[in-house]
Coordinates of C-alpha atoms in Angstrom, one line a residue:
M13 CA 2.0 -10.8 13.4
Q14 CA -0.9 -11.4 15.9
R15 CA -1.8 -8.1 17.5
S16 CA -2.9 -8.2 21.1
S17 CA -5.7 -6.1 22.4
Q18 CA -5.0 -2.9 24.3
N19 CA -6.1 -4.6 27.6
E20 CA -3.7 -7.5 27.0
R21 CA -0.7 -5.3 26.1
I22 CA -1.1 -2.8 29.0
K23 CA -1.6 -4.2 32.4
S24 CA -1.1 -0.9 34.2
V25 CA -2.3 2.6 33.5
N26 CA 1.2 3.8 34.1
L27 CA 3.7 2.3 31.8
L28 CA 6.6 4.1 33.5
A29 CA 5.9 2.3 36.7
H30 CA 7.0 -1.0 35.1
I31 CA 10.3 0.4 34.0
A32 CA 11.0 2.3 37.3
P33 CA 12.9 -0.4 39.1
E34 CA 15.4 -0.6 36.2
R35 CA 15.6 3.2 36.0
R36 CA 16.4 3.3 39.7
R37 CA 19.1 0.7 39.4
L38 CA 20.8 2.6 36.5
K39 CA 20.5 5.8 38.5
T40 CA 22.1 4.2 41.6
A41 CA 25.0 2.7 39.5
S42 CA 25.5 6.2 38.0
N43 CA 25.7 7.8 41.5
N44 CA 28.3 5.3 42.7
Q45 CA 30.7 6.5 40.0
P46 CA 33.1 9.4 40.5
S47 CA 31.4 12.7 39.8
P48 CA 32.4 14.4 36.6
A49 CA 33.5 18.1 36.4
P50 CA 30.6 20.4 36.9
V51 CA 29.1 21.6 33.6
S52 CA 26.4 24.2 33.2
E53 CA 22.9 23.1 32.0
E54 CA 23.9 19.5 32.5
T55 CA 20.3 18.5 33.1
R56 CA 19.4 19.7 29.6
P57 CA 18.9 16.7 27.3
K58 CA 21.9 16.3 25.0
M59 CA 21.7 15.0 21.5
V60 CA 24.1 12.7 19.6
Q61 CA 25.3 14.3 16.4
D62 CA 27.3 11.9 14.3
T63 CA 25.5 9.0 12.6
K64 CA 26.4 6.2 10.4
K65 CA 24.7 3.4 8.5
I66 CA 24.9 -0.3 9.4
E67 CA 23.2 -3.3 8.0
T68 CA 21.0 -5.2 10.5
G69 CA 18.8 -8.1 9.3
I70 CA 16.5 -6.8 6.5
L71 CA 16.6 -3.2 7.6
V72 CA 19.2 -0.4 7.2
D73 CA 19.3 1.6 10.4
L74 CA 20.7 5.0 11.2
C75 CA 23.0 4.4 14.2
N76 CA 25.4 6.3 16.3
S77 CA 29.1 6.4 15.7
E78 CA 31.4 4.0 17.4
V79 CA 31.0 4.2 21.2
A80 CA 34.6 3.2 22.1
G81 CA 36.2 6.4 21.0
A82 CA 36.7 8.9 23.8
E83 CA 36.4 11.7 21.3
E84 CA 32.6 11.2 20.8
L85 CA 31.0 14.3 22.1
Y86 CA 27.5 15.7 22.6
D87 CA 26.4 19.1 21.3
S88 CA 28.3 22.0 22.8
P89 CA 26.4 24.6 24.9
V90 CA 24.9 27.5 23.1
L91 CA 26.9 30.7 22.5
G92 CA 27.1 32.8 25.6
S93 CA 26.4 30.0 28.1
P94 CA 28.1 30.6 31.5
R95 CA 30.8 28.0 31.1
A96 CA 34.4 28.7 32.2
A97 CA 36.6 29.5 29.2
N98 CA 39.1 26.8 30.0
A99 CA 36.6 24.2 31.1
P100 CA 37.1 20.9 29.2
L101 CA 34.2 19.5 27.1
R102 CA 32.5 16.7 28.9
P103 CA 32.9 13.3 27.2
S104 CA 29.7 11.5 26.4
P105 CA 28.8 9.0 29.2
V106 CA 26.6 7.1 26.7
H107 CA 27.8 3.7 25.7
V108 CA 25.4 2.9 22.9
P109 CA 25.0 -0.8 22.1
E110 CA 26.5 -1.6 18.8
D111 CA 23.2 -2.7 17.3
I112 CA 21.0 0.1 18.7
G113 CA 20.9 3.6 17.3
V114 CA 18.6 6.3 15.9
G115 CA 16.3 4.5 13.5
S116 CA 16.6 1.1 15.1
L117 CA 13.6 -1.1 15.5
V118 CA 13.5 -2.0 19.2
E119 CA 11.4 -3.5 21.9
V120 CA 11.2 -2.3 25.5
A121 CA 10.8 -4.9 28.2
T122 CA 9.0 -4.1 31.5
D123 CA 8.9 -5.9 34.8
V124 CA 5.5 -7.4 34.0
D125 CA 6.9 -9.2 30.9
Q126 CA 5.1 -6.8 28.6
H127 CA 6.9 -5.7 25.4
Y128 CA 6.4 -2.4 23.7
Y129 CA 7.7 -2.1 20.1
G130 CA 8.8 1.0 18.3
V131 CA 11.6 3.0 16.6
V132 CA 14.4 4.9 18.3
R133 CA 14.0 8.6 17.3
W134 CA 16.5 10.2 19.7
I135 CA 19.4 9.2 22.0
G136 CA 21.0 11.4 24.6
V137 CA 21.5 12.0 28.3
I138 CA 18.7 12.7 30.8
D139 CA 19.5 13.0 34.5
D140 CA 23.0 11.5 33.9
T141 CA 21.4 8.4 32.3
A142 CA 21.8 7.2 28.8
T143 CA 18.3 7.6 27.4
A144 CA 16.5 6.6 24.2
G145 CA 13.4 8.4 22.9
V146 CA 11.3 5.7 21.3
E147 CA 8.2 6.2 19.1
L148 CA 5.9 3.3 20.0
E149 CA 3.8 1.5 17.5
E150 CA 0.7 2.1 19.5
S151 CA -0.5 4.9 21.7
V152 CA -0.2 4.5 25.5
C153 CA -2.2 6.6 27.9
G154 CA 0.0 9.2 29.7
L155 CA 2.8 9.4 27.1
G156 CA 3.7 12.5 25.1
D157 CA 4.6 13.5 21.6
G158 CA 8.4 13.8 21.7
S159 CA 8.8 16.8 24.0
R160 CA 10.5 16.7 27.4
G161 CA 10.9 19.6 29.8
G162 CA 9.7 22.0 27.2
T163 CA 12.3 20.9 24.7
R164 CA 11.2 19.2 21.4
L165 CA 13.5 16.2 21.0
F166 CA 11.6 14.5 18.2
S167 CA 8.0 14.6 16.8
C168 CA 5.4 11.8 16.8
A169 CA 1.7 11.4 17.5
S170 CA 0.6 12.1 21.1
G171 CA 0.8 9.1 23.4
R172 CA 3.6 7.3 21.5
A173 CA 6.8 9.0 22.8
L174 CA 8.5 6.9 25.5
F175 CA 11.8 8.0 27.1
V176 CA 13.5 5.0 28.6
P177 CA 17.0 4.1 29.8
L178 CA 19.0 2.8 26.8
P179 CA 19.9 -0.6 28.4
L180 CA 16.2 -1.4 28.5
C181 CA 16.0 -1.3 24.7
R182 CA 16.9 -4.3 22.6
R183 CA 16.5 -5.3 19.0
D184 CA 13.0 -6.0 17.9
A185 CA 13.0 -9.8 17.8
R186 CA 10.2 -9.8 15.1
F187 CA 12.7 -8.5 12.6
R188 CA 15.7 -10.6 13.5
D189 CA 16.9 -13.7 11.7
T190 CA 14.5 -13.4 8.7
P191 CA 15.0 -16.6 6.7
P192 CA 16.0 -16.4 3.1
P193 CA 13.5 -17.6 0.5
D194 CA 14.8 -21.2 0.3
R195 CA 18.4 -21.4 1.2
A196 CA 21.2 -19.0 2.0
D197 CA 22.7 -19.2 -1.5
L198 CA 19.4 -19.2 -3.4
H199 CA 20.3 -15.9 -5.2
D200 CA 24.0 -16.3 -5.3
G201 CA 25.1 -15.6 -8.8
E202 CA 28.0 -18.1 -8.4
H203 CA 25.5 -20.9 -8.0
F204 CA 22.5 -19.8 -10.1
D205 CA 22.4 -17.9 -13.3
Q206 CA 20.0 -15.1 -12.3
P207 CA 20.0 -11.4 -13.1
E208 CA 21.2 -8.9 -10.6
C209 CA 18.7 -6.8 -8.6
P210 CA 20.4 -3.8 -7.2
V211 CA 18.6 -1.2 -5.0
V212 CA 17.6 1.8 -7.0
P213 CA 17.1 5.0 -5.0
G214 CA 15.5 8.2 -6.3
V215 CA 12.6 8.6 -8.7
V216 CA 12.1 6.3 -11.7
A217 CA 9.3 7.0 -14.2
P218 CA 7.0 4.1 -15.3
L219 CA 7.7 2.5 -18.7
S220 CA 5.9 4.0 -21.7
S221 CA 6.2 0.9 -23.9
L222 CA 7.1 -2.8 -23.6
G223 CA 10.4 -2.3 -25.4
E224 CA 12.8 -5.2 -24.5
L225 CA 10.9 -6.1 -21.4
A226 CA 9.4 -9.3 -22.8
G227 CA 11.1 -12.6 -22.2
K228 CA 12.1 -15.0 -19.4
N229 CA 13.6 -13.7 -16.1
R230 CA 11.6 -10.5 -16.6
G231 CA 9.1 -8.9 -14.1
I232 CA 8.8 -10.0 -10.5
Q233 CA 10.1 -13.4 -9.4
G234 CA 7.6 -15.5 -7.6
H235 CA 8.2 -17.5 -4.4
H236 CA 6.2 -19.3 -1.7
N237 CA 2.7 -18.4 -3.0
S238 CA 3.6 -14.8 -3.8
C239 CA 1.7 -14.7 -7.1
Y240 CA -1.2 -12.6 -5.7
L241 CA 1.3 -9.9 -4.7
D242 CA 3.6 -10.2 -7.7
A243 CA 0.7 -9.8 -10.2
T244 CA -0.8 -6.9 -8.3
L245 CA 2.5 -4.9 -8.0
F246 CA 3.3 -5.5 -11.7
A247 CA -0.2 -4.2 -12.7
M248 CA 0.0 -1.2 -10.4
F249 CA 3.4 0.2 -11.1
T250 CA 5.1 -1.1 -14.4
F251 CA 3.4 1.1 -17.0
T252 CA 1.4 3.7 -15.0
S253 CA 2.0 6.3 -12.4
V254 CA -1.6 6.4 -11.1
F255 CA -0.5 4.8 -7.8
D256 CA 2.9 6.6 -7.5
A257 CA 1.6 8.8 -4.6
L258 CA 2.1 5.7 -2.5
L259 CA 5.8 5.8 -3.2
Y260 CA 6.5 9.5 -2.3
R261 CA 4.0 10.7 0.3
P262 CA 6.0 12.2 3.2
P263 CA 5.4 10.5 6.6
E264 CA 2.9 12.1 9.0
P265 CA 2.6 11.9 12.8
E266 CA -0.3 9.4 12.5
D267 CA 1.7 7.0 10.4
S268 CA 3.2 3.8 11.7
P269 CA 6.8 4.2 13.0
H270 CA 7.7 1.8 10.2
Y271 CA 6.0 3.7 7.4
S272 CA 9.2 5.1 5.9
E273 CA 10.9 1.7 5.8
V274 CA 7.9 0.0 4.2
Q275 CA 7.7 2.8 1.6
R276 CA 11.4 2.6 0.9
V277 CA 11.4 -1.1 0.4
L278 CA 8.4 -0.8 -2.0
R279 CA 10.0 2.1 -3.9
E280 CA 13.7 1.3 -4.0
E281 CA 13.8 -2.5 -3.9
I282 CA 10.7 -3.4 -6.0
V283 CA 9.2 -0.6 -8.1
N284 CA 12.3 1.3 -9.2
P285 CA 14.3 -1.9 -10.1
L286 CA 11.2 -3.2 -12.0
R287 CA 11.0 0.0 -14.1
R288 CA 14.8 0.4 -14.6
H289 CA 16.1 -3.1 -15.0
G290 CA 12.9 -5.1 -15.7
Y291 CA 13.5 -7.6 -13.0
V292 CA 12.9 -8.0 -9.2
R293 CA 14.3 -10.9 -7.3
A294 CA 12.2 -12.9 -4.8
D295 CA 14.3 -11.9 -1.8
R296 CA 13.5 -8.2 -2.4
V297 CA 9.8 -9.0 -2.4
M298 CA 10.2 -11.2 0.7
K299 CA 11.4 -8.1 2.6
L300 CA 8.1 -6.4 1.8
R301 CA 6.1 -9.5 2.6
T302 CA 7.9 -9.8 6.0
L303 CA 7.2 -6.2 6.9
L304 CA 3.5 -6.6 5.9
E305 CA 3.0 -9.8 7.9
R306 CA 4.5 -8.5 11.1
L307 CA 3.1 -4.9 10.9
S308 CA -0.4 -5.4 9.4
D309 CA -3.4 -7.4 10.6
V310 CA -3.2 -9.8 7.7
P311 CA -1.4 -13.0 8.8
G312 CA 0.4 -15.5 6.5
L313 CA 1.6 -13.0 3.9
T314 CA 5.1 -14.6 3.7
S315 CA 3.9 -18.2 2.9
E316 CA 0.1 -18.7 2.5
E317 CA -2.2 -18.2 -0.4
K318 CA -3.8 -14.8 -0.3
D319 CA -6.0 -12.6 -2.5
P320 CA -5.0 -9.2 -4.0
E321 CA -7.6 -7.4 -1.8
E322 CA -6.0 -8.8 1.3
F323 CA -2.6 -7.5 0.1
L324 CA -4.0 -4.1 -0.8
N325 CA -5.7 -3.8 2.7
G326 CA -2.4 -4.6 4.5
L327 CA -0.1 -2.4 2.4
V328 CA -2.2 0.5 1.0
A329 CA -4.8 0.9 3.7
Q330 CA -3.0 -0.1 7.0
L331 CA 0.7 0.7 6.5
L332 CA 0.8 3.4 3.8
R333 CA -2.5 4.9 4.9
A334 CA -3.4 6.0 1.4
E335 CA -6.5 8.1 0.8
P336 CA -9.3 5.7 -0.4
F337 CA -9.6 5.6 -4.1
L338 CA -13.4 5.5 -4.1
K339 CA -15.7 7.9 -2.2
L340 CA -19.3 7.0 -2.3
S341 CA -22.4 9.2 -1.9
S342 CA -23.4 7.2 1.2
G343 CA -20.3 8.6 2.9
Q344 CA -18.4 5.3 2.7
E345 CA -14.9 5.0 1.3
A346 CA -13.1 2.0 -0.3
Y347 CA -10.0 1.0 -2.2
C348 CA -11.8 -1.4 -4.5
Y349 CA -15.4 -2.1 -5.5
Q350 CA -16.9 -5.6 -5.3
L351 CA -19.6 -6.3 -7.9
F352 CA -22.8 -7.7 -6.3
V353 CA -25.4 -8.5 -8.9
E354 CA -28.0 -11.1 -9.6
K355 CA -27.4 -13.4 -12.5
D356 CA -29.3 -12.8 -15.7
E357 CA -29.8 -16.2 -17.3
H358 CA -30.3 -14.6 -20.7
V359 CA -26.8 -13.1 -20.7
S360 CA -23.8 -15.4 -21.4
L361 CA -21.0 -12.8 -21.7
P362 CA -21.8 -9.7 -19.7
S363 CA -19.4 -6.7 -19.9
V364 CA -17.9 -5.0 -16.8
Q365 CA -19.9 -1.9 -17.9
Q366 CA -23.2 -3.8 -17.7
L367 CA -22.3 -5.4 -14.4
L368 CA -21.1 -2.1 -12.8
E369 CA -24.3 -0.2 -13.8
Q370 CA -26.4 -3.1 -12.5
S371 CA -24.5 -3.1 -9.2
F372 CA -24.8 0.6 -8.7
T373 CA -28.5 0.6 -9.5
T374 CA -29.2 -2.2 -7.0
S375 CA -27.2 -0.5 -4.2
G376 CA -28.7 2.9 -4.8
V377 CA -25.4 4.7 -4.2
K378 CA -23.1 6.7 -6.5
L379 CA -19.5 8.0 -6.6
S380 CA -19.1 11.4 -5.1
E381 CA -16.2 12.3 -7.4
V382 CA -14.3 10.9 -10.4
P383 CA -11.7 8.4 -9.1
A384 CA -8.1 8.5 -10.4
A385 CA -8.1 4.7 -10.1
F386 CA -11.1 2.3 -10.1
I387 CA -10.4 -1.3 -9.0
I388 CA -13.3 -3.6 -9.7
Q389 CA -13.7 -7.1 -8.3
M390 CA -15.7 -9.5 -10.6
P391 CA -18.8 -11.2 -9.4
R392 CA -17.2 -14.4 -8.2
F393 CA -16.8 -15.8 -4.7
G394 CA -13.7 -17.6 -3.6
K395 CA -11.4 -19.2 -6.1
Q396 CA -13.9 -21.6 -7.6
Y397 CA -17.4 -20.2 -7.9
K398 CA -18.1 -17.7 -10.6
L399 CA -21.5 -16.0 -11.2
Y400 CA -20.7 -15.9 -14.9
Q401 CA -18.4 -18.3 -16.7
R402 CA -17.0 -15.5 -18.8
V403 CA -16.9 -11.7 -18.3
L404 CA -15.8 -9.1 -20.9
P405 CA -13.5 -6.4 -19.4
S406 CA -14.8 -3.2 -21.0
P407 CA -11.8 -1.3 -22.6
L408 CA -13.5 2.0 -21.8
L409 CA -15.7 2.4 -18.8
D410 CA -18.3 5.1 -19.0
V411 CA -18.7 6.5 -15.5
T412 CA -20.8 9.6 -16.3
D413 CA -24.0 8.2 -14.8
L414 CA -22.2 6.8 -11.8
I415 CA -20.8 10.2 -10.5
E416 CA -23.0 12.3 -8.3
G417 CA -23.4 15.9 -9.6
L418 CA -22.0 15.4 -13.1
P419 CA -24.2 16.8 -16.0
R420 CA -26.1 14.0 -17.7
Q421 CA -27.8 13.5 -21.0
C422 CA -31.6 12.8 -21.4
T423 CA -31.8 9.2 -22.7
V424 CA -34.8 10.2 -24.9
C425 CA -34.0 13.4 -26.7
G426 CA -30.3 14.0 -25.8
S427 CA -30.7 17.3 -24.0
L428 CA -29.6 18.1 -20.5
A429 CA -31.2 15.8 -18.0
R430 CA -32.9 17.3 -15.0
W431 CA -34.4 14.1 -13.4
E432 CA -33.5 10.5 -12.7
C433 CA -36.0 7.7 -12.4
S434 CA -34.7 4.3 -11.4
D435 CA -38.0 2.6 -12.4
C436 CA -37.6 3.9 -15.9
G437 CA -33.9 3.0 -16.1
G438 CA -34.2 -0.6 -15.0
A439 CA -30.7 -2.1 -14.8
T440 CA -29.0 0.8 -16.6
L441 CA -28.5 4.2 -15.0
E442 CA -28.3 6.0 -18.4
A443 CA -31.9 5.0 -19.3
G444 CA -33.3 6.7 -16.2
A445 CA -32.0 10.2 -17.0
L446 CA -34.7 12.5 -18.3
C447 CA -35.3 16.2 -19.1
N448 CA -38.4 18.0 -18.0
N449 CA -40.4 17.4 -21.2
C450 CA -39.5 13.7 -21.5
L451 CA -40.2 13.2 -17.8
R452 CA -43.8 14.4 -18.3
L453 CA -44.3 12.2 -21.3
A454 CA -42.7 9.1 -19.8
H455 CA -44.6 9.5 -16.5
A456 CA -48.0 10.3 -18.0
N457 CA -49.0 6.7 -17.8
R458 CA -46.7 5.6 -15.0
P459 CA -48.1 7.2 -11.8
H460 CA -46.3 4.8 -9.6
H461 CA -42.8 5.9 -10.9
K462 CA -40.9 8.4 -8.7
A463 CA -38.2 10.6 -10.1
V464 CA -35.6 12.6 -8.1
P465 CA -34.1 15.9 -9.3
L466 CA -30.5 15.9 -10.5
T467 CA -28.0 18.5 -9.3
V468 CA -26.9 20.6 -12.2
C469 CA -24.5 23.6 -12.0
E470 CA -26.5 26.5 -13.2
E471 CA -23.5 28.3 -14.6
F472 CA -23.2 25.7 -17.3
V473 CA -26.9 25.2 -18.1
N474 CA -27.0 27.5 -21.2
I475 CA -23.9 25.8 -22.6
L476 CA -25.0 22.3 -21.9
E477 CA -28.5 23.0 -23.3
S478 CA -27.0 23.9 -26.7
C479 CA -24.2 21.3 -27.1
P480 CA -23.8 17.6 -26.4
V481 CA -23.3 16.7 -22.7
P482 CA -19.7 15.4 -22.3
R483 CA -19.2 11.8 -21.2
V484 CA -16.5 10.8 -18.6
Y485 CA -14.6 7.6 -19.4
M486 CA -11.9 5.5 -17.6
E487 CA -9.4 3.3 -19.4
L488 CA -8.8 -0.3 -18.6
F489 CA -5.0 -0.9 -18.1
A490 CA -4.7 -4.2 -16.2
V491 CA -6.7 -7.3 -15.4
L492 CA -5.7 -9.8 -12.7
C493 CA -6.8 -13.4 -13.5
I494 CA -6.9 -16.5 -11.3
E495 CA -7.1 -20.1 -12.4
T496 CA -7.5 -22.5 -9.5
S497 CA -5.1 -20.8 -7.0
H498 CA -2.6 -19.0 -9.3
Y499 CA -2.7 -15.3 -10.1
V500 CA -1.4 -13.8 -13.4
A501 CA -1.7 -10.3 -14.9
F502 CA -2.7 -8.9 -18.3
V503 CA -1.3 -5.3 -18.4
K504 CA -1.5 -2.6 -21.1
A505 CA 2.0 -1.6 -22.1
G506 CA 1.3 2.1 -22.7
V507 CA -1.6 4.5 -23.0
G508 CA -4.3 4.6 -25.7
H509 CA -6.5 2.2 -27.6
D510 CA -3.7 0.9 -29.8
A511 CA -1.2 0.2 -27.0
P512 CA -0.2 -3.5 -27.0
W513 CA -0.9 -5.8 -24.0
C514 CA 1.4 -8.2 -22.2
F515 CA 0.9 -11.2 -20.1
F516 CA 2.9 -11.6 -16.8
D517 CA 3.4 -14.8 -14.8
S518 CA 5.8 -14.7 -11.8
M519 CA 6.1 -18.5 -11.8
A520 CA 6.0 -19.3 -15.5
D521 CA 8.9 -21.8 -15.2
R522 CA 11.2 -23.2 -12.6
K523 CA 14.9 -24.3 -12.4
G524 CA 15.8 -26.9 -9.9
E525 CA 13.5 -28.8 -7.5
R526 CA 13.4 -28.3 -3.8
N527 CA 16.3 -25.8 -3.7
G528 CA 15.5 -24.3 -7.1
Y529 CA 13.8 -21.1 -8.0
N530 CA 11.0 -19.8 -10.1
I531 CA 11.5 -18.0 -13.5
P532 CA 9.1 -15.1 -14.2
E533 CA 8.1 -14.3 -17.8
I534 CA 6.5 -11.5 -19.7
V535 CA 4.8 -12.3 -23.1
C536 CA 3.8 -9.6 -25.6
I537 CA 0.2 -10.0 -26.8
P538 CA -0.2 -7.2 -29.4
G539 CA -3.7 -8.3 -30.6
L540 CA -5.3 -8.7 -27.2
G541 CA -7.0 -5.3 -27.2
A542 CA -9.1 -6.2 -30.3
W543 CA -10.7 -9.1 -28.4
L544 CA -11.9 -6.8 -25.6
G545 CA -14.3 -4.9 -28.0
E546 CA -17.8 -5.8 -28.9
E547 CA -16.8 -7.9 -32.0
G548 CA -14.3 -9.9 -29.9
G549 CA -17.1 -10.6 -27.4
R550 CA -19.4 -12.0 -30.1
C551 CA -16.6 -14.3 -31.4
A552 CA -15.2 -15.3 -28.0
G553 CA -15.4 -19.0 -28.9
A554 CA -12.8 -18.5 -31.6
A555 CA -10.5 -16.3 -29.4
P556 CA -6.8 -17.3 -29.0
A557 CA -5.7 -19.0 -25.7
H558 CA -4.6 -15.8 -23.9
A559 CA -7.9 -14.0 -24.8
K560 CA -9.9 -17.0 -23.6
R561 CA -8.0 -17.0 -20.3
L562 CA -8.7 -13.3 -19.9
L563 CA -12.4 -13.7 -20.4
A564 CA -12.8 -16.8 -18.3
D565 CA -10.5 -16.1 -15.3
A566 CA -10.8 -12.3 -14.8
Y567 CA -10.8 -11.6 -11.1
M568 CA -10.0 -7.8 -10.7
C569 CA -10.0 -5.1 -13.3
F570 CA -7.9 -1.9 -13.0
Y571 CA -9.2 1.4 -14.6
R572 CA -7.5 4.8 -14.6
S573 CA -8.8 8.2 -15.4
P574 CA -6.7 10.1 -18.1
D575 CA -7.8 13.4 -16.5
V576 CA -7.4 12.8 -12.8
A577 CA -4.0 12.1 -11.1
M578 CA -3.3 10.5 -7.7
Y579 CA -1.4 13.6 -6.7
R580 CA -3.9 15.8 -4.9

């Protein structure tokens, strides 16, 4: 979806002025009808009570009950209201369109051909006019937060609540007539032998082992250049809960009106089926891709080749508004960390540990806290150019020296470090940590070196002086790889050093040609972990095919902290 600027979308300061002609027409039509029996508090907004579910396009909307029945009533007056005892209940004058109801995605047209998009949060009667309370996608000057006349009808962020005559609302055209992946019967079991992929509501825990997950038609089915998304989702959710906060955070007023629907599709149509049944069909993923393309600032997510960081930006940062995974001492925040280093011609197979320390040393920043998840992009630019032909993903990442405020060990004598000298450390942060005595000795003949004091919690000084300083490690659990333009994933099936690894390709095979479909596959690789160690790095030339691919094509490494959870 191409977003217009605020000046393009709003041609008048007063949005209500553009819908006033239609509002007056509806009011005049209402006045020409016979007056109903007088009812007390008839100017008070009245709320529809009964709801039902109907399927519309790719979304399930909460809509009002059938409008044809004369028995449909609004809420009765409160106990003790001055209504005559024998006065009949007033039938609802609202004739709700069959495809519009509470929860519907709608657009509101104005007399200047501007369209405002949002979600219907309330339907009722205001001034004898059937009215919809719409939470707009973007704030508009002069609008409120869901209150009217001192009564709270629904809640949203300030500037997003628009009360508009119901006939001015129509279905959001951006979400109508979403095409199927290839043809209408692509996933019809009568035509193609594919596994079922039911919607799975509720909470489903991640898998603790590979079990029977390996094989063909397992994992997430790829379609129309979706490998970047398939591999990322498989890595993030199959065997770990480190990102599960994305699935369950309740909506907040600042969230997009479509937040709950995006979260539901991700949780109930992709992650839960993957964990329970081991298979996600391409049309389920297409729902998420369609939402992301039309609601985020990242175009082409339903058909074009993209990179994982673009997908993470659209889903995690923009629509789900997750708290950034990384907080830097400079005050910056990020969801993944790009390694920027200069190539060392004497190193042929650098490890992620070496590159990360070199990058942090060069940038002069640190992490302000231990992250629950650490996503690291390799030093490569585009799909072709790689700074190093091979990179060794470190199975354990020592982040002790990367975290601001953590106690550190003197690199010379092993006692509690009190100072840090970047000139002494060179490309490694650990080498620059020194205690008071070692600093005097090291700087005796280095007057140009400048050390900075380290922050140490005085409560633990006595303890840390008499015992080894603890190290903080993060565990590698997934690696996304790219060869030419195709993404695949290596994922650890469990927790611990001995857990086996698996290889996932969402487009490993294909059945049929133009109107066919891709067959995803998961392959168990029990010995892969051994090739990630130092010995495997020294014998990389003799590594099996999967290990060589991992070393040569690594694009993004996913690390998790065993001691920090995403639930905060």
